[in-house]
C-alpha positions in Angstrom: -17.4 13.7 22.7 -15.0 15.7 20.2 -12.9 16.5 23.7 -13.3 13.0 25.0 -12.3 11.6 21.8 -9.6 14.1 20.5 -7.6 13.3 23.8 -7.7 9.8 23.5 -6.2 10.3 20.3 -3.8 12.3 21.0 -2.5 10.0 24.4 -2.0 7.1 22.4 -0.2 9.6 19.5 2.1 10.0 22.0 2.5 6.4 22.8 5.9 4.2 21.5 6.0 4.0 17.6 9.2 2.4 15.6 11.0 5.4 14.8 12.3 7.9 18.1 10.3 11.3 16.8 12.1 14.9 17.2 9.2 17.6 19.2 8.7 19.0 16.1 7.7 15.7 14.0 6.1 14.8 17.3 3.8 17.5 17.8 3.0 17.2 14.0 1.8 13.8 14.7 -0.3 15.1 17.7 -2.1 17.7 15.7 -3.3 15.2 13.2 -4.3 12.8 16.1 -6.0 15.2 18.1 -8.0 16.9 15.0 -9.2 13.3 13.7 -10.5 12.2 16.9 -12.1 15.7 17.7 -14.2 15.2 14.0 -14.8 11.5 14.8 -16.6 13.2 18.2 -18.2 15.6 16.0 -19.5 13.2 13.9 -20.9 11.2 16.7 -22.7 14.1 17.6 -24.2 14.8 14.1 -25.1 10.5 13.8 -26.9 11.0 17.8 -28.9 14.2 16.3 -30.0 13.0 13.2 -31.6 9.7 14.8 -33.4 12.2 17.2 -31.6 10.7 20.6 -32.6 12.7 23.3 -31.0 15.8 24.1 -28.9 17.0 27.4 -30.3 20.1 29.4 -28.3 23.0 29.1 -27.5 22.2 33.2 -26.3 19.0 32.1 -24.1 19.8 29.2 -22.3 22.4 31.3 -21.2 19.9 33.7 -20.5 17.4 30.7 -18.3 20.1 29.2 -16.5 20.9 32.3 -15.8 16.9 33.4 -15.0 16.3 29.5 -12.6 19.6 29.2 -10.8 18.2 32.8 -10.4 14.4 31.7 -8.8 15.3 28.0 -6.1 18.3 29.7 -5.1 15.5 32.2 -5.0 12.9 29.8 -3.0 14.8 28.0 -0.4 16.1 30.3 0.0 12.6 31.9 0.5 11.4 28.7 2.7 13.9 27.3 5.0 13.3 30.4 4.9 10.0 30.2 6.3 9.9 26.8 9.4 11.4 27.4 10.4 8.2 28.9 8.9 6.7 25.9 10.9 8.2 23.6 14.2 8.0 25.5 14.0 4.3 25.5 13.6 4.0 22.1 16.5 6.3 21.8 18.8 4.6 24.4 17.9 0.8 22.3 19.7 2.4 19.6 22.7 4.4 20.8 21.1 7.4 20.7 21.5 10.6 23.4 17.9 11.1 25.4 15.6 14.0 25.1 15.2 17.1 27.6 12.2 17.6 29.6 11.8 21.0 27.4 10.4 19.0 24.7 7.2 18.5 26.1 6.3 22.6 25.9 7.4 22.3 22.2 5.2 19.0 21.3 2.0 20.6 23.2 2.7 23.9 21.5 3.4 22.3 18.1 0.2 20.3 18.7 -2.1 22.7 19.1 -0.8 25.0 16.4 -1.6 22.1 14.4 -4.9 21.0 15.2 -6.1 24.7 15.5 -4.7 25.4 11.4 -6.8 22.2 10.5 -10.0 23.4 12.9 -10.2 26.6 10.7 -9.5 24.9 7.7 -12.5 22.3 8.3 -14.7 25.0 9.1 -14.0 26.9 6.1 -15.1 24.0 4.2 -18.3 23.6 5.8 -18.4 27.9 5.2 -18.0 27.5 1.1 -20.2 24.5 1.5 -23.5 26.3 3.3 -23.1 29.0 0.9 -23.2 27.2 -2.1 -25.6 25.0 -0.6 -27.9 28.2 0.6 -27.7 29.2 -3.3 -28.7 25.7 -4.4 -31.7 25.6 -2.4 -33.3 28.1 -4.4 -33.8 25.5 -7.3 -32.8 22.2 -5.9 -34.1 19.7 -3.4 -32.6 20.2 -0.3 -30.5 17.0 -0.3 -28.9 17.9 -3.7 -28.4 21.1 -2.7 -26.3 19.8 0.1 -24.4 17.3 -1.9 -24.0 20.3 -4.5 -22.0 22.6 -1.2 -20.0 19.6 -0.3 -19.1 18.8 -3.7 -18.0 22.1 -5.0 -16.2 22.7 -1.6 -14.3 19.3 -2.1 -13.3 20.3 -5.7 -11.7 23.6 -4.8 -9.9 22.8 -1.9 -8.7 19.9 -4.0 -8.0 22.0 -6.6 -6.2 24.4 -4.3 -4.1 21.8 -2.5 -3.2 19.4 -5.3 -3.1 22.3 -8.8 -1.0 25.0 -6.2 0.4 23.9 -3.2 1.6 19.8 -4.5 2.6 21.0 -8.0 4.5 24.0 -6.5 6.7 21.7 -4.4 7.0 19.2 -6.0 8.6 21.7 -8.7 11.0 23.0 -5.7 11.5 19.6 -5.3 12.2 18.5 -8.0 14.6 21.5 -8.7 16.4 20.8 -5.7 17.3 17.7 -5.9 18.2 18.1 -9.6 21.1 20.4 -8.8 22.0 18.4 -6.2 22.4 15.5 -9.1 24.6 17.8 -11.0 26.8 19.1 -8.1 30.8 17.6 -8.7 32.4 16.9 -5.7 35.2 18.9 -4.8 36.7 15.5 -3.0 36.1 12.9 -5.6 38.6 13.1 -8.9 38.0 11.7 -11.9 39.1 8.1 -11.7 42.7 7.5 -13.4 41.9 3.5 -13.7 40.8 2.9 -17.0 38.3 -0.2 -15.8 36.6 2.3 -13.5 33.5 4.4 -15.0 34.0 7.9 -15.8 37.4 7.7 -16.3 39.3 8.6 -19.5 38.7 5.5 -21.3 35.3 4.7 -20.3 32.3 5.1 -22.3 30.4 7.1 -19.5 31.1 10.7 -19.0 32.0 11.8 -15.1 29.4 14.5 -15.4 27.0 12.6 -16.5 26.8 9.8 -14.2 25.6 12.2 -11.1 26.2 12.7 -7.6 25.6 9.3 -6.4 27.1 7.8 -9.4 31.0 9.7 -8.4 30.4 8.5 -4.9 29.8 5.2 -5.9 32.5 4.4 -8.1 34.6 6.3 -5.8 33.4 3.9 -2.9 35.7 2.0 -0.4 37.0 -0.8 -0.5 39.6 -0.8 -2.9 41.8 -3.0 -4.0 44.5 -2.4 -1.8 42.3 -2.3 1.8 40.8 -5.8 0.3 44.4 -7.5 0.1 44.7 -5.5 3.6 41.8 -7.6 5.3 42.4 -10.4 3.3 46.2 -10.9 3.4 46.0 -12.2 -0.3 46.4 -10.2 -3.4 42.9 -8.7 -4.6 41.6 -7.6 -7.8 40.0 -4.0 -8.4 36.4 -4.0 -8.2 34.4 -2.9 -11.2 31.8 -0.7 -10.4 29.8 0.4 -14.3 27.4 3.3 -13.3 25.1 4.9 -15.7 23.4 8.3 -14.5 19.9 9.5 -15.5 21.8 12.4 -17.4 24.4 10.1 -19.5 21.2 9.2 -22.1 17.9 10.7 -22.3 16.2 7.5 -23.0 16.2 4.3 -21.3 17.2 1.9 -23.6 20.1 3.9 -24.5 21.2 3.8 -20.7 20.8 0.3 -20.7 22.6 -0.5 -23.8 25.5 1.7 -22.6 25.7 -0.1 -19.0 26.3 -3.2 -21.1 28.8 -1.4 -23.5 30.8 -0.5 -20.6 30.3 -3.9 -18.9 32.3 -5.2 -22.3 35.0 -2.6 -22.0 36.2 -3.2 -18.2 35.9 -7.0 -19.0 32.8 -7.7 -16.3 31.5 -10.6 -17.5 35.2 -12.3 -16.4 35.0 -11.6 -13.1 33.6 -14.5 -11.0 30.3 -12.5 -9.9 28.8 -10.1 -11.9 25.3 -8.1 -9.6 22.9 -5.9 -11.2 22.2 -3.6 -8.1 19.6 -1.7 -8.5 19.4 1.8 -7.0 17.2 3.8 -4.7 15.1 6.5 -6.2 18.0 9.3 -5.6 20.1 6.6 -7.8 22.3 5.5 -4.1 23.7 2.2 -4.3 24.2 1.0 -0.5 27.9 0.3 -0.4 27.0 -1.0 3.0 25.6 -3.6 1.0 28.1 -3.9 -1.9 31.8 -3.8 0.5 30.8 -7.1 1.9 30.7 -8.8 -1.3 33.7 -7.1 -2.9 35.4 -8.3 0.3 34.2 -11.5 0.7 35.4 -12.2 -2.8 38.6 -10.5 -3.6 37.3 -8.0 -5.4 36.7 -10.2 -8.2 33.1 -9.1 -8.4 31.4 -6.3 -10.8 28.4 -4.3 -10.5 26.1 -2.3 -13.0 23.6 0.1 -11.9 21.6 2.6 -13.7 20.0 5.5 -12.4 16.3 6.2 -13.0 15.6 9.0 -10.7 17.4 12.0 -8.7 14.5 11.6 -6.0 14.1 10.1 -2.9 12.3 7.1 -3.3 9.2 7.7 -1.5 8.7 11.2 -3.8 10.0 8.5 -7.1 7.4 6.0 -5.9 4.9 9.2 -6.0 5.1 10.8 -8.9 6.7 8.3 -11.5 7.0 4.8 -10.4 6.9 3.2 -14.1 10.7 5.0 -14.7 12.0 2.6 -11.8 10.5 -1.0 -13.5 11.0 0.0 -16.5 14.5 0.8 -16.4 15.1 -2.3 -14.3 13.8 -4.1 -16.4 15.7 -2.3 -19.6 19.1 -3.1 -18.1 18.3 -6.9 -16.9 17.1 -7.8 -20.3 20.1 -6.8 -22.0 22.9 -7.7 -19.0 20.9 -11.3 -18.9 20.8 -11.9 -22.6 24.7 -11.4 -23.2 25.2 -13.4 -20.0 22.8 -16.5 -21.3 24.6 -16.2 -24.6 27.9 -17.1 -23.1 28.8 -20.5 -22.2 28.2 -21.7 -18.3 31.7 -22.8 -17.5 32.4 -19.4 -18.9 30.4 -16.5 -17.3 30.3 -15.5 -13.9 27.5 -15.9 -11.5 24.9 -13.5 -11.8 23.2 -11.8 -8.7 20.3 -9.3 -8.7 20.5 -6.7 -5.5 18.2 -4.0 -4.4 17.1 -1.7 -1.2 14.0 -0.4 -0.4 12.5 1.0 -3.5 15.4 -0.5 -5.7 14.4 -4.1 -3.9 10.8 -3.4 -5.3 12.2 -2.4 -9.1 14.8 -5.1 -9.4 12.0 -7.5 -8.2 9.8 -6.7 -11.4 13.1 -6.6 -13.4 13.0 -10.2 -14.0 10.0 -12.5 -15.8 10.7 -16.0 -14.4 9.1 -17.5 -16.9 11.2 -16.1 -19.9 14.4 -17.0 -17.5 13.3 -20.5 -16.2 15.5 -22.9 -18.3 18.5 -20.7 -17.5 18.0 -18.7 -14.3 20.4 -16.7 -13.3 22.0 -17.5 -9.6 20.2 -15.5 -6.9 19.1 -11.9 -5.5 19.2 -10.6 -2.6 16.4 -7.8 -2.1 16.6 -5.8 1.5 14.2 -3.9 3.1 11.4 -4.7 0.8 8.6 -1.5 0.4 5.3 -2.6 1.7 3.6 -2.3 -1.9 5.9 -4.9 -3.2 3.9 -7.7 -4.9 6.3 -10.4 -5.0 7.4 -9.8 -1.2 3.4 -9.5 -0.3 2.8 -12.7 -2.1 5.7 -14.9 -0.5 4.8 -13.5 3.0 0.9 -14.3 2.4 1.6 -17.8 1.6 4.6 -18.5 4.3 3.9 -21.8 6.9 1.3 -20.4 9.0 3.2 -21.0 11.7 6.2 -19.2 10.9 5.9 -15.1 12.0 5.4 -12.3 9.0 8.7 -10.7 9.8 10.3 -13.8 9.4 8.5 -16.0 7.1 8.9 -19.9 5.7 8.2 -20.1 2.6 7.4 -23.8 1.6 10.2 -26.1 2.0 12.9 -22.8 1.4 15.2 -24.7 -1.3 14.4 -21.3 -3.7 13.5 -18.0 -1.3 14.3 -18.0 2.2 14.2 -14.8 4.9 16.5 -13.3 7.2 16.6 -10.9 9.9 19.0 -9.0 12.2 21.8 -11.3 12.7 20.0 -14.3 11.8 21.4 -15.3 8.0 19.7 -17.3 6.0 20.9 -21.0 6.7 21.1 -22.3 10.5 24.4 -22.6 12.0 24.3 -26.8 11.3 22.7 -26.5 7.8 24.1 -28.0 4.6 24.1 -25.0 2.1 23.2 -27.6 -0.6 19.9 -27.4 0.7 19.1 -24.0 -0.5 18.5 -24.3 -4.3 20.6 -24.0 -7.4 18.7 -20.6 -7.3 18.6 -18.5 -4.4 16.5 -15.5 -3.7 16.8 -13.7 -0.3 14.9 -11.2 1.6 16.9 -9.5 4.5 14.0 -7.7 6.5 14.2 -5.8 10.0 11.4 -6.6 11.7 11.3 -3.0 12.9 11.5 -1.3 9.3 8.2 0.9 8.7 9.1 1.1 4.9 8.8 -2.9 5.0 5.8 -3.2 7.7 3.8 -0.1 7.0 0.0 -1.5 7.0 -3.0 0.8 5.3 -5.4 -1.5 6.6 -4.2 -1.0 10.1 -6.7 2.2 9.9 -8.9 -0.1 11.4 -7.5 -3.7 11.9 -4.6 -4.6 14.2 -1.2 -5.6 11.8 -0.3 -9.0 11.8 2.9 -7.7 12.9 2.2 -6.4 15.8 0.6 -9.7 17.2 2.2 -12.6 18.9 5.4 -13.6 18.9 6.4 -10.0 18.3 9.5 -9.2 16.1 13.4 -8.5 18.2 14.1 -5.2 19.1 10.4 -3.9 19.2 9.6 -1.4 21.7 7.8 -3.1 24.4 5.2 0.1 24.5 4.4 -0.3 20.9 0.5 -1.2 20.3 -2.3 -0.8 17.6 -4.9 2.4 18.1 -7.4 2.6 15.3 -6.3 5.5 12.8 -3.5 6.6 15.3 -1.5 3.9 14.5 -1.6 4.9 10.7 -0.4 8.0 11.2 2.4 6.8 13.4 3.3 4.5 10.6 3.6 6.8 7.9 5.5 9.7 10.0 7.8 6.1 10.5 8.0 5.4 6.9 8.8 9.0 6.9 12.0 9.1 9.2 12.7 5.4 8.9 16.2 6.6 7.6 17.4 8.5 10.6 18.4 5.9 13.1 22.0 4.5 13.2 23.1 1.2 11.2 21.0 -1.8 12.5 17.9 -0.1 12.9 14.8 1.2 10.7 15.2 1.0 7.4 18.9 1.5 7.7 20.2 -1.6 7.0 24.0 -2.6 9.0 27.1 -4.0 7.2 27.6 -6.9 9.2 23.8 -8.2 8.1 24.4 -8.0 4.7 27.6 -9.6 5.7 25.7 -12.5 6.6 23.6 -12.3 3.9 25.9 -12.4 1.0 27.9 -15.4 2.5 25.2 -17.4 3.0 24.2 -16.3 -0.5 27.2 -16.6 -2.6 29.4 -19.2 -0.4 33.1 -17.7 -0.7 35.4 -19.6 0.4 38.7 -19.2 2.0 37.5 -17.1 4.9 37.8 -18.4 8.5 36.4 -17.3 11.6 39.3 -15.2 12.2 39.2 -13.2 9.2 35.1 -13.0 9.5 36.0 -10.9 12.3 38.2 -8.6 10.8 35.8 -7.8 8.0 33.4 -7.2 10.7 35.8 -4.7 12.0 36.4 -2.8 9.7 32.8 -2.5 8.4 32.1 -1.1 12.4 35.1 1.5 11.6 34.0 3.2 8.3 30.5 3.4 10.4 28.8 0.7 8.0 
């Protein structure tokens, strides 16, 4: 049965998932299929001799073995070269150069090194729990003796793995990614333009706003390539960033981001975001060109970092720094923009991807904003544990599909998908609200779609009508399919602009004007924009 059942496991491992896997993340995958259906076998056999089922004959389970052994190796090996041609048309959907035949020795060799690390380690549990359970008897009932072995076995390979082997990483980690925080790039000067942060003038020291601060006020476009696309004279974009090292306390951040914001003269500018970053502290300008564009540059952004980690590792180990430092800088950017006069502030947008979606979500109380809300967000690629997104997909029009959900009659949150925007070509925009909150979701994005419960129940994701773009292979497999989801959330990052949880200019493009409804821009210039978003590989 462990054969049997380990096979099994391992074929549909290999099967289409949302993310094209390299051998090595591949044969990772297969190890963890293969050991968890090999102990769900093991346990069957443990469930069929403890209700006292008959036994085989030793003649019998030979030739049980034998036909068991021959049915996984060819299940496995048609399998394995089946999914070569799996893979490569997952690859070739999006742009990507095919895999060699030599992969499969590498996946089956990766596999088995795998499985056989977590065999030994599973039966060294079960050797720490005998003997403690072998002591125990001595004193105790047999059954607390047993549930004494397993539970002091638990405890110190838990102790092992989380006190020694997570803590030590995560330090490495953490160190890691710290320096790379601190690193200066050689190609990025310190900004001469006094309305740009970290220059001379600004409040905000270059050092101290981090690595992915300097690259974002350092972005493209400038003024210059906006008057270029546009044909009309642009303004400089103001881009206030605050790193995590610029303050040691979160309020101070916050209350500098707004200093600054009063220095460059942000809250005269005709739209004024609040982007909130990944866990690293990125702010996709994939995301932010578009509106810069869109609106001659008369647009500023504030961001404040709350983390140097990636955000899966941020989401880990200290989600609260994310909310509340969202939460810190929209509290005081909103309350000196409600204090202004309306015919006298710009319009206010909230913006966020992937984990910075999920923080600038919570940012906002709509309750203490509700007689003066501010104009709209637009939150992309949405993490699965998001509570708002969860919430307006459960109650969508049962009719409409979860990767593109109608949520009641869509005058306040609407969502889009690959190419799709969020009004229909012959809508009014007047029909979407005075305030507009949009979710721009790929339908193939494991970050957004992940599922914990599909451990046992099929994602409603997966059923019909499907999502665009889905691999036609792809279906659910109890527990398999869980670990091909999180070795997706995993790599969802990898493939090209358009795909995963990489999220392509021209969508946001789409986004934003249906958003913020710039004028001035026809058909012809739409284009350009599109160009030259598709040349700097946006």
């Amino acid at each position: 049965m462990g054969l049997v059942i380990a096979a099994l496991f391992m074929a549909a491992a290999l099967t289409p998932s949302l993310i094209p896997r390299s051998a090595v993340l591949q044969g990772v995958l297969c190890g963890l299929s293969l050991i968890a259906g090999y102990a769900i076998g093991g346990l069957a056999r443990l469930v069929w001799q403890g209700l006292g089922l008959p036994q085989f004959s030793d003649r019998v389970k030979r030739l049980l073995l034998l036909g068991s052994g021959l049915f996984a190796a060819g299940l496995v090996l048609a399998s394995l070269w089946l999914s070569l041609g799996w893979q490569n048309d997952i690859r070739l959907s999006m742009g990507l150069a095919p895999e060699q035949s030599g992969r499969l020795i590498l996946v089956l060799a990766i596999a088995l090194a795998v499985a056989s690390v977590l065999l030994l380690l599973s039966r060294l549990f079960l050797k720490v729990a005998r003997l403690v359970e072998g002591r125990a008897n001595r004193f105790l009932s047999r059954r607390l003796a047993w549930m004494l072995g397993v539970g002091t076995a638990a405890f110190l390979f838990w102790s092992i793995g989380n006190g020694i082997l997570v803590s030590r990483v995560l330090a490495v980690m953490d160190s890691a990614y710290a320096a790379i925080d601190a690193t200066i790039q050689t190609d990025i000067a310190p900004p001469a333009d006094p309305i740009k942060t970290g220059s001379a003038a600004s409040l905000v020291d270059w050092q101290g706003i981090g690595h992915e601060g300097r690259n974002t006020v350092a972005a493209w476009p400038t003024a210059a390539d906006i008057t270029a696309l546009s044909g009309a004279a642009a303004l400089e974009p103001i881009r206030v960033y605050v790193g995590l090292n610029s303050a040691a306390d979160v309020e101070v951040r916050a209350e500098m981001a707004l200093a600054e914001l009063l220095r460059v003269g942000a809250f005269d500018r005709s739209l004024l975001v609040i982007a909130t970053p990944t866990g690293t502290g990125w702010v996709d300008q994939a995301g932010m060109a578009p509106l810069e564009i869109l609106h001659g540059g008369d647009v500023a952004s504030v961001s404040v970092q709350y983390s140097y980690l990636p955000s899966w590792l941020s989401l880990l180990v200290a989600p609260e720094y994310g909310r509340s430092t969202a939460r810190a800088v929209f509290r005081k950017v909103y309350g000196h923009w409600a204090s202004l006069p309306a015919d006298e502030r710009p319009r206010l947008f909230l913006f966020g991807l992937s984990l910075g979606a999920l923080n600038s979500s919570l940012s906002a109380d709509l309750l203490d904003v509700i007689e003066d809300p501010f104009d709209g967000a637009l939150w992309v690629g949405p993490p699965f544990a998001s509570q708002a997104w969860r919430d307006a997909t459960a109650g969508r029009d049962p009719v409409s599909p979860v990767w593109r959900p109608v949520f009641r009659d869509g005058r306040i949150l609407r969502f889009a998908n690959q190419g799709t925007g969020f009004l229909q070509p012959d809508e009014d925009p007047e029909d979407w609200g005075r305030l507009r909150i949009g979710y721009l979701q790929y339908p193939g994005d494991p970050i957004t779609f992940f599922a914990p419960d599909s451990l046992l129940h099929e994602p409603e994701w997966l059923k019909e009508p499907r999502g665009p773009n889905l691999p036609p292979g792809l279906r659910w497999y109890p527990i398999v399919t869980t670990l091909q989801g999180l070795l997706d959330v995993v790599t969802a990052t990898q493939p090209p602009p358009g795909h995963g949880h990489v999220y392509a200019a021209s969508d946001y493009l789409k986004a934003w004007t249906d958003l913020t409804a710039p004028v001035g821009w026809q058909a012809d210039g739409m284009a350009r924009i599109g160009y030259a978003l598709r040349e700097r590989g946006l």
